[in-house]
Short mmCIF file of C-alpha atoms and ligand atoms in Angstrom, two decimals:
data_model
loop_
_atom_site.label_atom_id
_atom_site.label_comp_id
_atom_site.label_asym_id
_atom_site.label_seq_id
_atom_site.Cartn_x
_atom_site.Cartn_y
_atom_site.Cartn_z
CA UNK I 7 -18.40 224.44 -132.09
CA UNK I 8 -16.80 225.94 -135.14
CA UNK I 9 -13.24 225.04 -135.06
CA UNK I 10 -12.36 229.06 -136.04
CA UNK I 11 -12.17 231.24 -132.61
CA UNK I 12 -11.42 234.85 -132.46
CA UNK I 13 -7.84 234.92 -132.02
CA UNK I 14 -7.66 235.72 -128.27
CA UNK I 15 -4.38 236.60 -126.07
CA UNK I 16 -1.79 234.45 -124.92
CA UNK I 17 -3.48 232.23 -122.33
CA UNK I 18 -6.90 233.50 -121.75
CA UNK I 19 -8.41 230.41 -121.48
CA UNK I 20 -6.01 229.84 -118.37
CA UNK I 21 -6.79 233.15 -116.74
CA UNK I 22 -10.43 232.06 -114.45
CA UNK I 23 -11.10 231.72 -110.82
CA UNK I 24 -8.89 228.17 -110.52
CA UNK I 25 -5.76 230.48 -110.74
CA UNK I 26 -6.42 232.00 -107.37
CA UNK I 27 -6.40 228.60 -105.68
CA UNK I 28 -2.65 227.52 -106.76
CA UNK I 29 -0.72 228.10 -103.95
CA UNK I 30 -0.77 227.29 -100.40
CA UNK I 31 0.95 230.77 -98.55
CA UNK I 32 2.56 229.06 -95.74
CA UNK I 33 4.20 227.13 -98.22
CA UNK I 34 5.53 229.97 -100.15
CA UNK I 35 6.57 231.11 -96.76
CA UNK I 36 8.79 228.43 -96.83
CA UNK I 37 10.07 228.72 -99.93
CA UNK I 38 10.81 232.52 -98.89
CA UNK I 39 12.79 231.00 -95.82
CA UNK I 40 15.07 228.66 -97.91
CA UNK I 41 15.39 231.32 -100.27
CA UNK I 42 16.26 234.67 -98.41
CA UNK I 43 13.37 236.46 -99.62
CA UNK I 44 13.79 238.56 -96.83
CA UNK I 45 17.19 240.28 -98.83
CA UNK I 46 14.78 241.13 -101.82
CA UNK I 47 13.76 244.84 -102.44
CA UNK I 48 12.87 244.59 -106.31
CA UNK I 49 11.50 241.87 -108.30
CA UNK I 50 10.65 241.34 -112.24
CA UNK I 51 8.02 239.11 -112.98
CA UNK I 52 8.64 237.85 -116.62
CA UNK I 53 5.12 236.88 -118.53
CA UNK I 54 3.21 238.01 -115.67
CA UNK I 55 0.22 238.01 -117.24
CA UNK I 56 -2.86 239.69 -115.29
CA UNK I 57 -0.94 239.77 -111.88
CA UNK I 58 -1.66 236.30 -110.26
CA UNK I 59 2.28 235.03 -109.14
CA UNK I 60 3.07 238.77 -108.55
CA UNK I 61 -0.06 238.68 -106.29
CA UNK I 62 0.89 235.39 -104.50
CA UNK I 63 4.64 236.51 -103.91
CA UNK I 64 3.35 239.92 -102.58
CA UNK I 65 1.71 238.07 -99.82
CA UNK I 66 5.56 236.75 -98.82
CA UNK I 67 8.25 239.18 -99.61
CA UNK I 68 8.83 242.37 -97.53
CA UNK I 69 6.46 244.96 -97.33
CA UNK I 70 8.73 247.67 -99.34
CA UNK I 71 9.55 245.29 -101.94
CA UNK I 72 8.89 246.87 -105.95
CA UNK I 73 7.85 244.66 -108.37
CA UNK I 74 8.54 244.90 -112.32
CA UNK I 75 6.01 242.63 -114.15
CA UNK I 76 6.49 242.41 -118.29
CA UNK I 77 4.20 240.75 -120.93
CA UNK I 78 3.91 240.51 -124.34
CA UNK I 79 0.18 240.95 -124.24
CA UNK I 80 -1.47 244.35 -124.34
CA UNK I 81 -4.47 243.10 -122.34
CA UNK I 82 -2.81 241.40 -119.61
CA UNK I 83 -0.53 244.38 -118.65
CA UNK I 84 -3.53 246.32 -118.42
CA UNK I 85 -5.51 244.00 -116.49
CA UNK I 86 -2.38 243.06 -113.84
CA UNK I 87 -2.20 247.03 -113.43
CA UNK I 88 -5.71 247.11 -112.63
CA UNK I 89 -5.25 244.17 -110.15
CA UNK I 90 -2.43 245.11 -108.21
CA UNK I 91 -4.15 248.45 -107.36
CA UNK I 92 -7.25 247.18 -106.71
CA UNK I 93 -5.16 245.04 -103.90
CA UNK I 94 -3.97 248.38 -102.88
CA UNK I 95 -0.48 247.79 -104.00
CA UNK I 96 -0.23 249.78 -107.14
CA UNK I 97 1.68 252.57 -105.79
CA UNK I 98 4.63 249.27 -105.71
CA UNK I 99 4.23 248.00 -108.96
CA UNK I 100 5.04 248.63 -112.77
CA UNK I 101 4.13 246.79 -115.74
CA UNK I 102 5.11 247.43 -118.94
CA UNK I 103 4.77 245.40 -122.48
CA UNK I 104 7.98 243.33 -123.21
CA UNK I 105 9.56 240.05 -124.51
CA UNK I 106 10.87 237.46 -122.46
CA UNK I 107 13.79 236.58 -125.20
CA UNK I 108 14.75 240.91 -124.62
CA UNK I 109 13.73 242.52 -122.15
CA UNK I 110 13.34 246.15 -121.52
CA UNK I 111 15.75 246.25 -118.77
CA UNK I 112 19.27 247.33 -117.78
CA UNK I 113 21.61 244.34 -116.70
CA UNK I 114 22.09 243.46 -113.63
CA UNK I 115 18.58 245.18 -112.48
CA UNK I 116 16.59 242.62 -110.14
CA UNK I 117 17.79 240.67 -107.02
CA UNK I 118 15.42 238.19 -107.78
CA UNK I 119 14.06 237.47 -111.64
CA UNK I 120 10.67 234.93 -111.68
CA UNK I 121 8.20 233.43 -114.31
CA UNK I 122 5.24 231.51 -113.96
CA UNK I 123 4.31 229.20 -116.62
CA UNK I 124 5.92 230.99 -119.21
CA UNK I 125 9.32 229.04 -119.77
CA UNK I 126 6.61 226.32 -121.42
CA UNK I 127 5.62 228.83 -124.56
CA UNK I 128 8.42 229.69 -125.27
CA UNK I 129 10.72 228.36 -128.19
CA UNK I 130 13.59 228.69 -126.53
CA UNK I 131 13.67 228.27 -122.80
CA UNK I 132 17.43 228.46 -122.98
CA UNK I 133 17.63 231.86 -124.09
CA UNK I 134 14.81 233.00 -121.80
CA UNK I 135 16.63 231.98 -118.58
CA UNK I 136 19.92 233.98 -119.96
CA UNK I 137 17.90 237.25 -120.50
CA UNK I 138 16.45 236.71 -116.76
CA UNK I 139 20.31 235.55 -115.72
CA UNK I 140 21.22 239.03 -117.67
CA UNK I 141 19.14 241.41 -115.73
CA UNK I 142 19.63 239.84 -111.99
CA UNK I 143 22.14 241.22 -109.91
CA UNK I 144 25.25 239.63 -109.61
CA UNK I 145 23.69 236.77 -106.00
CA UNK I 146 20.19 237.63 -107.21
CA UNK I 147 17.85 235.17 -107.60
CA UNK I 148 16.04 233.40 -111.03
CA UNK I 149 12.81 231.69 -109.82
CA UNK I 150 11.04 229.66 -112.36
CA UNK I 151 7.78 227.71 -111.70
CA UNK I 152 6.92 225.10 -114.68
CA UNK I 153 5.45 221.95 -114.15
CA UNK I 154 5.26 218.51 -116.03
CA UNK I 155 1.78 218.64 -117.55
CA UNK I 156 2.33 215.50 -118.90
CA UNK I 157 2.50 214.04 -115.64
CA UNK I 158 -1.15 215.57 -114.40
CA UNK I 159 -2.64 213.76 -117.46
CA UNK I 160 -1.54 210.07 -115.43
CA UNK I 161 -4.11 210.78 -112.90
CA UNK I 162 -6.59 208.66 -112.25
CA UNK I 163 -10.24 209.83 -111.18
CA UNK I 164 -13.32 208.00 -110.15
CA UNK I 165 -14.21 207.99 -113.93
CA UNK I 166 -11.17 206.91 -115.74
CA UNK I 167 -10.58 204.35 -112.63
CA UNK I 168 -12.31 202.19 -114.54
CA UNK I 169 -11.97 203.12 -118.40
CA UNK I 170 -10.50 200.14 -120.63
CA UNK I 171 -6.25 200.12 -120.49
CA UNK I 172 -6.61 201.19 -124.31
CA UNK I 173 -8.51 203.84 -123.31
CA UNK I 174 -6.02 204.89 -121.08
CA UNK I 175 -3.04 204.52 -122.90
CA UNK I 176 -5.02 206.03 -125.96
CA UNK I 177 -5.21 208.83 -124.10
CA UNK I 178 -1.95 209.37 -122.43
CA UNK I 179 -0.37 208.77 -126.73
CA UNK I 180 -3.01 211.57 -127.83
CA UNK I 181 -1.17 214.36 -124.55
CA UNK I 182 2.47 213.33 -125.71
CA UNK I 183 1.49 213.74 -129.00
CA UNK I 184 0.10 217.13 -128.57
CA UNK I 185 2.92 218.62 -126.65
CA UNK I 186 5.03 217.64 -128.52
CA UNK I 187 3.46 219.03 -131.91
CA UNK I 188 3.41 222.48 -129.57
CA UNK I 189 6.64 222.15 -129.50
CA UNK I 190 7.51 221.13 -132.57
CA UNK I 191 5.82 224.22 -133.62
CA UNK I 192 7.85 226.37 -131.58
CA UNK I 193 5.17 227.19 -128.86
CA UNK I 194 7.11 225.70 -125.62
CA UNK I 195 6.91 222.01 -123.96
CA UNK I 196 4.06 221.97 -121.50
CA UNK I 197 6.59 219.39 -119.36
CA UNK I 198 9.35 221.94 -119.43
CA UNK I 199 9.55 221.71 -115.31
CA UNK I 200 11.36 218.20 -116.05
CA UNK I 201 14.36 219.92 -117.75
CA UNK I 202 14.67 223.55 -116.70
CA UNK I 203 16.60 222.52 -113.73
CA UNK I 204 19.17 221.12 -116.34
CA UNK I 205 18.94 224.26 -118.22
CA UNK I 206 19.52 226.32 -115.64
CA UNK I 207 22.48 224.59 -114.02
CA UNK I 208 24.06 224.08 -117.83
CA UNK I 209 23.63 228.23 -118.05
CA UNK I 210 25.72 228.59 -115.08
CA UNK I 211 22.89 229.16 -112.24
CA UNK I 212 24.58 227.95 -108.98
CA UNK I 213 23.07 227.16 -105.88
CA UNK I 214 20.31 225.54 -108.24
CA UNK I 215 17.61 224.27 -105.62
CA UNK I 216 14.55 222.48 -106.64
CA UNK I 217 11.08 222.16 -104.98
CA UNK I 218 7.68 221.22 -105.84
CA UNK I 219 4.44 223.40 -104.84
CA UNK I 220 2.74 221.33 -101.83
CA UNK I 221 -0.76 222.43 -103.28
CA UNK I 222 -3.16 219.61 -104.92
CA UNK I 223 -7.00 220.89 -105.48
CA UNK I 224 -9.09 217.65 -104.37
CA UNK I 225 -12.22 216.95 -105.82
CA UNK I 226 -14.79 214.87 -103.81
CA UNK I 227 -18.53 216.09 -103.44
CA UNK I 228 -20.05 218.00 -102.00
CA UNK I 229 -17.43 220.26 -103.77
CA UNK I 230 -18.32 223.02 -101.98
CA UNK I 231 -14.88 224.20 -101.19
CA UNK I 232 -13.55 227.54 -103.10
CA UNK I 233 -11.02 225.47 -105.73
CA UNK I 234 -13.68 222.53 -105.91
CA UNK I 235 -16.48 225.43 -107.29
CA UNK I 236 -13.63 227.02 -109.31
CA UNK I 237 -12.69 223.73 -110.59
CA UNK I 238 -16.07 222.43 -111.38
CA UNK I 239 -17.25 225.70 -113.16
CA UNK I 240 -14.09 225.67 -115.44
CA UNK I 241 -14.66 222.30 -116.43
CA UNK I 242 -18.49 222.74 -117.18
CA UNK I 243 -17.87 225.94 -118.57
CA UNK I 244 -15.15 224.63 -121.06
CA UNK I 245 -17.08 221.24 -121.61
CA UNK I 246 -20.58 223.59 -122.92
CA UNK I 247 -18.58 225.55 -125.05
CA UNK I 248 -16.80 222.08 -126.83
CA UNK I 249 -13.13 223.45 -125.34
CA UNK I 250 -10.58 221.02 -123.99
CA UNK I 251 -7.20 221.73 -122.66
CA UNK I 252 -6.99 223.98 -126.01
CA UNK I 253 -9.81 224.47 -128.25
CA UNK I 254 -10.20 222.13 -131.38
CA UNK I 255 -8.50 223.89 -134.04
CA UNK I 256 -5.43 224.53 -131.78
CA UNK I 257 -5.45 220.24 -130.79
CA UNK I 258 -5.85 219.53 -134.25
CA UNK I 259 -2.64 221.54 -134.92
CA UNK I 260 -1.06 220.38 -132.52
CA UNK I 261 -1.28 216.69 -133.13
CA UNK I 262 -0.45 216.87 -137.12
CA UNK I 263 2.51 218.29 -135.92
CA UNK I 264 3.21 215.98 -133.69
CA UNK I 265 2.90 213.21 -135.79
CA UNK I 266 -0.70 212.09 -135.79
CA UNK I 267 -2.82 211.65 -138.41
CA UNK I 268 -5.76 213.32 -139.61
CA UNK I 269 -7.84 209.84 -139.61
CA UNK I 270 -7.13 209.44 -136.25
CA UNK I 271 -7.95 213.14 -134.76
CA UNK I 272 -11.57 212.99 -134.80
CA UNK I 273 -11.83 209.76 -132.67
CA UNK I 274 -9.24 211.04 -129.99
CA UNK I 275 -10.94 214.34 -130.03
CA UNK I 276 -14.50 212.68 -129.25
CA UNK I 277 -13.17 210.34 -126.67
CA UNK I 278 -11.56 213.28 -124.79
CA UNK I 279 -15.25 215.08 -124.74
CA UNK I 280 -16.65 211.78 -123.50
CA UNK I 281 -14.20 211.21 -120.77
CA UNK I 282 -14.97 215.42 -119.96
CA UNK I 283 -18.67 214.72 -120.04
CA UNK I 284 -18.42 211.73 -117.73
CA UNK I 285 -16.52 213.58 -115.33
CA UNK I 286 -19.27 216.28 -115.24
CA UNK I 287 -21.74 214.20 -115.20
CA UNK I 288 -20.47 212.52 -112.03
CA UNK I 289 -19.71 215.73 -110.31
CA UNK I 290 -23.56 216.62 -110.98
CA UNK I 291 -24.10 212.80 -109.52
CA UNK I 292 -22.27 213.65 -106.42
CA UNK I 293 -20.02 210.95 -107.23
CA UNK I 294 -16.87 212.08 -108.89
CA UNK I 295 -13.65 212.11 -107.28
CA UNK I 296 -9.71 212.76 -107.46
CA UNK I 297 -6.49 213.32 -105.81
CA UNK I 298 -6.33 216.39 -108.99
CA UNK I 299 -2.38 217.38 -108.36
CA UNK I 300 -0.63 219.44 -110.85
CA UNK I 301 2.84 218.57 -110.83
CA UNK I 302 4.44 221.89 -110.49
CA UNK I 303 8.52 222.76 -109.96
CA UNK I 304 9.79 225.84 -107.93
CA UNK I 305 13.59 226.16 -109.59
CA UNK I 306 15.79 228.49 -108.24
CA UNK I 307 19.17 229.67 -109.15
CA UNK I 308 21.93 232.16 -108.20
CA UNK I 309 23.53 234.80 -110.70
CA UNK I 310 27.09 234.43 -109.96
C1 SAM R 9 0.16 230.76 -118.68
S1 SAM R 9 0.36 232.48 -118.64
C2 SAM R 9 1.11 232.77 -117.06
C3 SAM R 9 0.85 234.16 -116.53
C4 SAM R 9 1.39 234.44 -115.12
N1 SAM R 9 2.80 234.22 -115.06
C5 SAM R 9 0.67 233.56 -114.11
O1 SAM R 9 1.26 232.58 -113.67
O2 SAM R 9 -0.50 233.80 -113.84
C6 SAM R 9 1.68 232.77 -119.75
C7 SAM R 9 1.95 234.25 -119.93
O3 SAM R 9 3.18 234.43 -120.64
C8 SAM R 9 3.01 235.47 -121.59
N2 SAM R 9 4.02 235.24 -122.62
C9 SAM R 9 4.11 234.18 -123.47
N3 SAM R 9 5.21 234.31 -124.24
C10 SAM R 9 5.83 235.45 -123.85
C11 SAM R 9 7.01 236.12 -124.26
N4 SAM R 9 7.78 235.63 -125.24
N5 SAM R 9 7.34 237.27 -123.66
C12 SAM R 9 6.56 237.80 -122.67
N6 SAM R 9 5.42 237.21 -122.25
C13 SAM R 9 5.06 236.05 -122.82
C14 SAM R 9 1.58 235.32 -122.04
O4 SAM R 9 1.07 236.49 -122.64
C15 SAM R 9 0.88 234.98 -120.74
O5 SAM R 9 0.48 236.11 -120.04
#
């Protein structure tokens, strides 16, 4: 695969099917219990992207409940539009294109202020969670959901059950490294759920509560669940077209500037598409399995 892609919008490779399979609804229910959702009329949904938290937290809140969803993406506000009235709930939503670090709103405007997997591109999470502190409403709500990527990449499968310690701890060095080249490029921390709820207590959230999503996405054959077919086809799909995680150019980036070196990139890269290719192979088998958790915070705060 050439290592130049079109440039493509913020997270497209993250937008398929295995999005619709992230969260369990009586467990949101729950987190709607703990967390008065029933006292929310208006949300704002920062980095929504094409719709899919905004989707999942329609299914929870009150029926009458408006919802405000901003990106910075052209496409994606487009496409979330196009979602939400397909579900029939257009006539409840607006999207509009916007910043997370200033956004297009009044202070004060939202009783509760959520992102989903957005605190971890950004350069400074600090200054995100004050704009969404900014335009809550004085006992509103800021609900973030990041998770600790890092941690998924400890996982053990059927495949790398077995692979060589080295190989292992190769490939746990070659994760760190990239995340934290991302960030040292100013692109977020893909393990930013391990320190927002610091952040957001330090910024003066109170009432700072945090969960973690109940939902893992098992794989063991016949995979003929929903998430197991979503699953799968993302992996093969990504796998035929020479993409991991991020496509080459991007992990190549990402590792200089996290330290590696450019003698060592080609071998990681390789043993990542080997260790993809086994996996695939063995779900073809029949024989691949995992727990396959993604280690995912709920953080919530109150706007004093
Ligand atoms: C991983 S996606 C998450 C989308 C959505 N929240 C969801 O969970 O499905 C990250 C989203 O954040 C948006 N984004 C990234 N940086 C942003 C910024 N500074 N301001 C607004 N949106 C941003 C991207 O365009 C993308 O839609």
């Amino acid at each position: 695969m050439s290592e130049n892609q079109p440039q493509q919008p913020h997270s497209a490779e993250f937008f398929n099917e295995t999005r619709d399979y992230w969260w369990n609804e009586d467990f949101l229910r729950l987190m709607g219990e703990r967390l008065d959702f029933e006292k929310v009329s208006s949300v704002l949904d920062v980095g929504c992207g094409v719709g899919h938290w905004m989707f999942a937290l329609a299914g929870v809140l009150p029926r009458t409940t408006r919802f405000n969803g901003v990106d910075r993406e052209e496409e994606w506000v487009r496409k979330a539009t196009k979602r939400m009235n397909d579900a029939g709930l257009g006539d409840r939503c607006e999207f509009a294109l916007g910043d997370a670090m200033s956004l297009p709103f009044a202070d004060k405007s939202f009783d509760l202020t959520t992102c989903q997997t957005v605190l971890i591109h950004v350069k400074n999470p600090r200054g995100a969670i004050r704009e969404m502190m900014r335009v809550t409403k004085p006992g509103g709500l800021v609900l973030t959901i990041e998770p600790c990527n890092m941690a998924s990449m400890g996982v053990f499968s059927s495949v790398t059950d077995s692979f060589p310690t080295e190989v292992v701890a190769a490939t746990l060095r070659f994760h760190l490294m990239l995340q934290r080249g991302k960030r040292a490029l100013g692109l977020g921390f893909n393990s930013l759920g391990d320190l927002a709820p610091g952040m957001m207590a330090e910024l003066g959230l109170r009432d700072i509560r945090v969960y973690m999503s109940d939902r893992a996405t098992p794989m063991y054959p016949p995979y003929e669940k929903p998430h197991q077919r979503a699953e799968a086809k993302q992996w093969k799909d990504w796998h035929a077209r020479g993409h991991w995680v991020w496509d080459k150019a991007t992990t190549r980036q990402y590792f200089l500037a996290g330290g590696g070196e450019e003698r060592e990139f080609d071998g990681l890269w390789e043993q990542a598409g080997r260790q993809m290719a086994a996996e695939i192979a063995a779900i073809e088998a029949g024989t691949f399995h995992c727990g396959n958790p993604h280690i995912t915070y709920l953080i919530a705060g109150r706007v004093s």
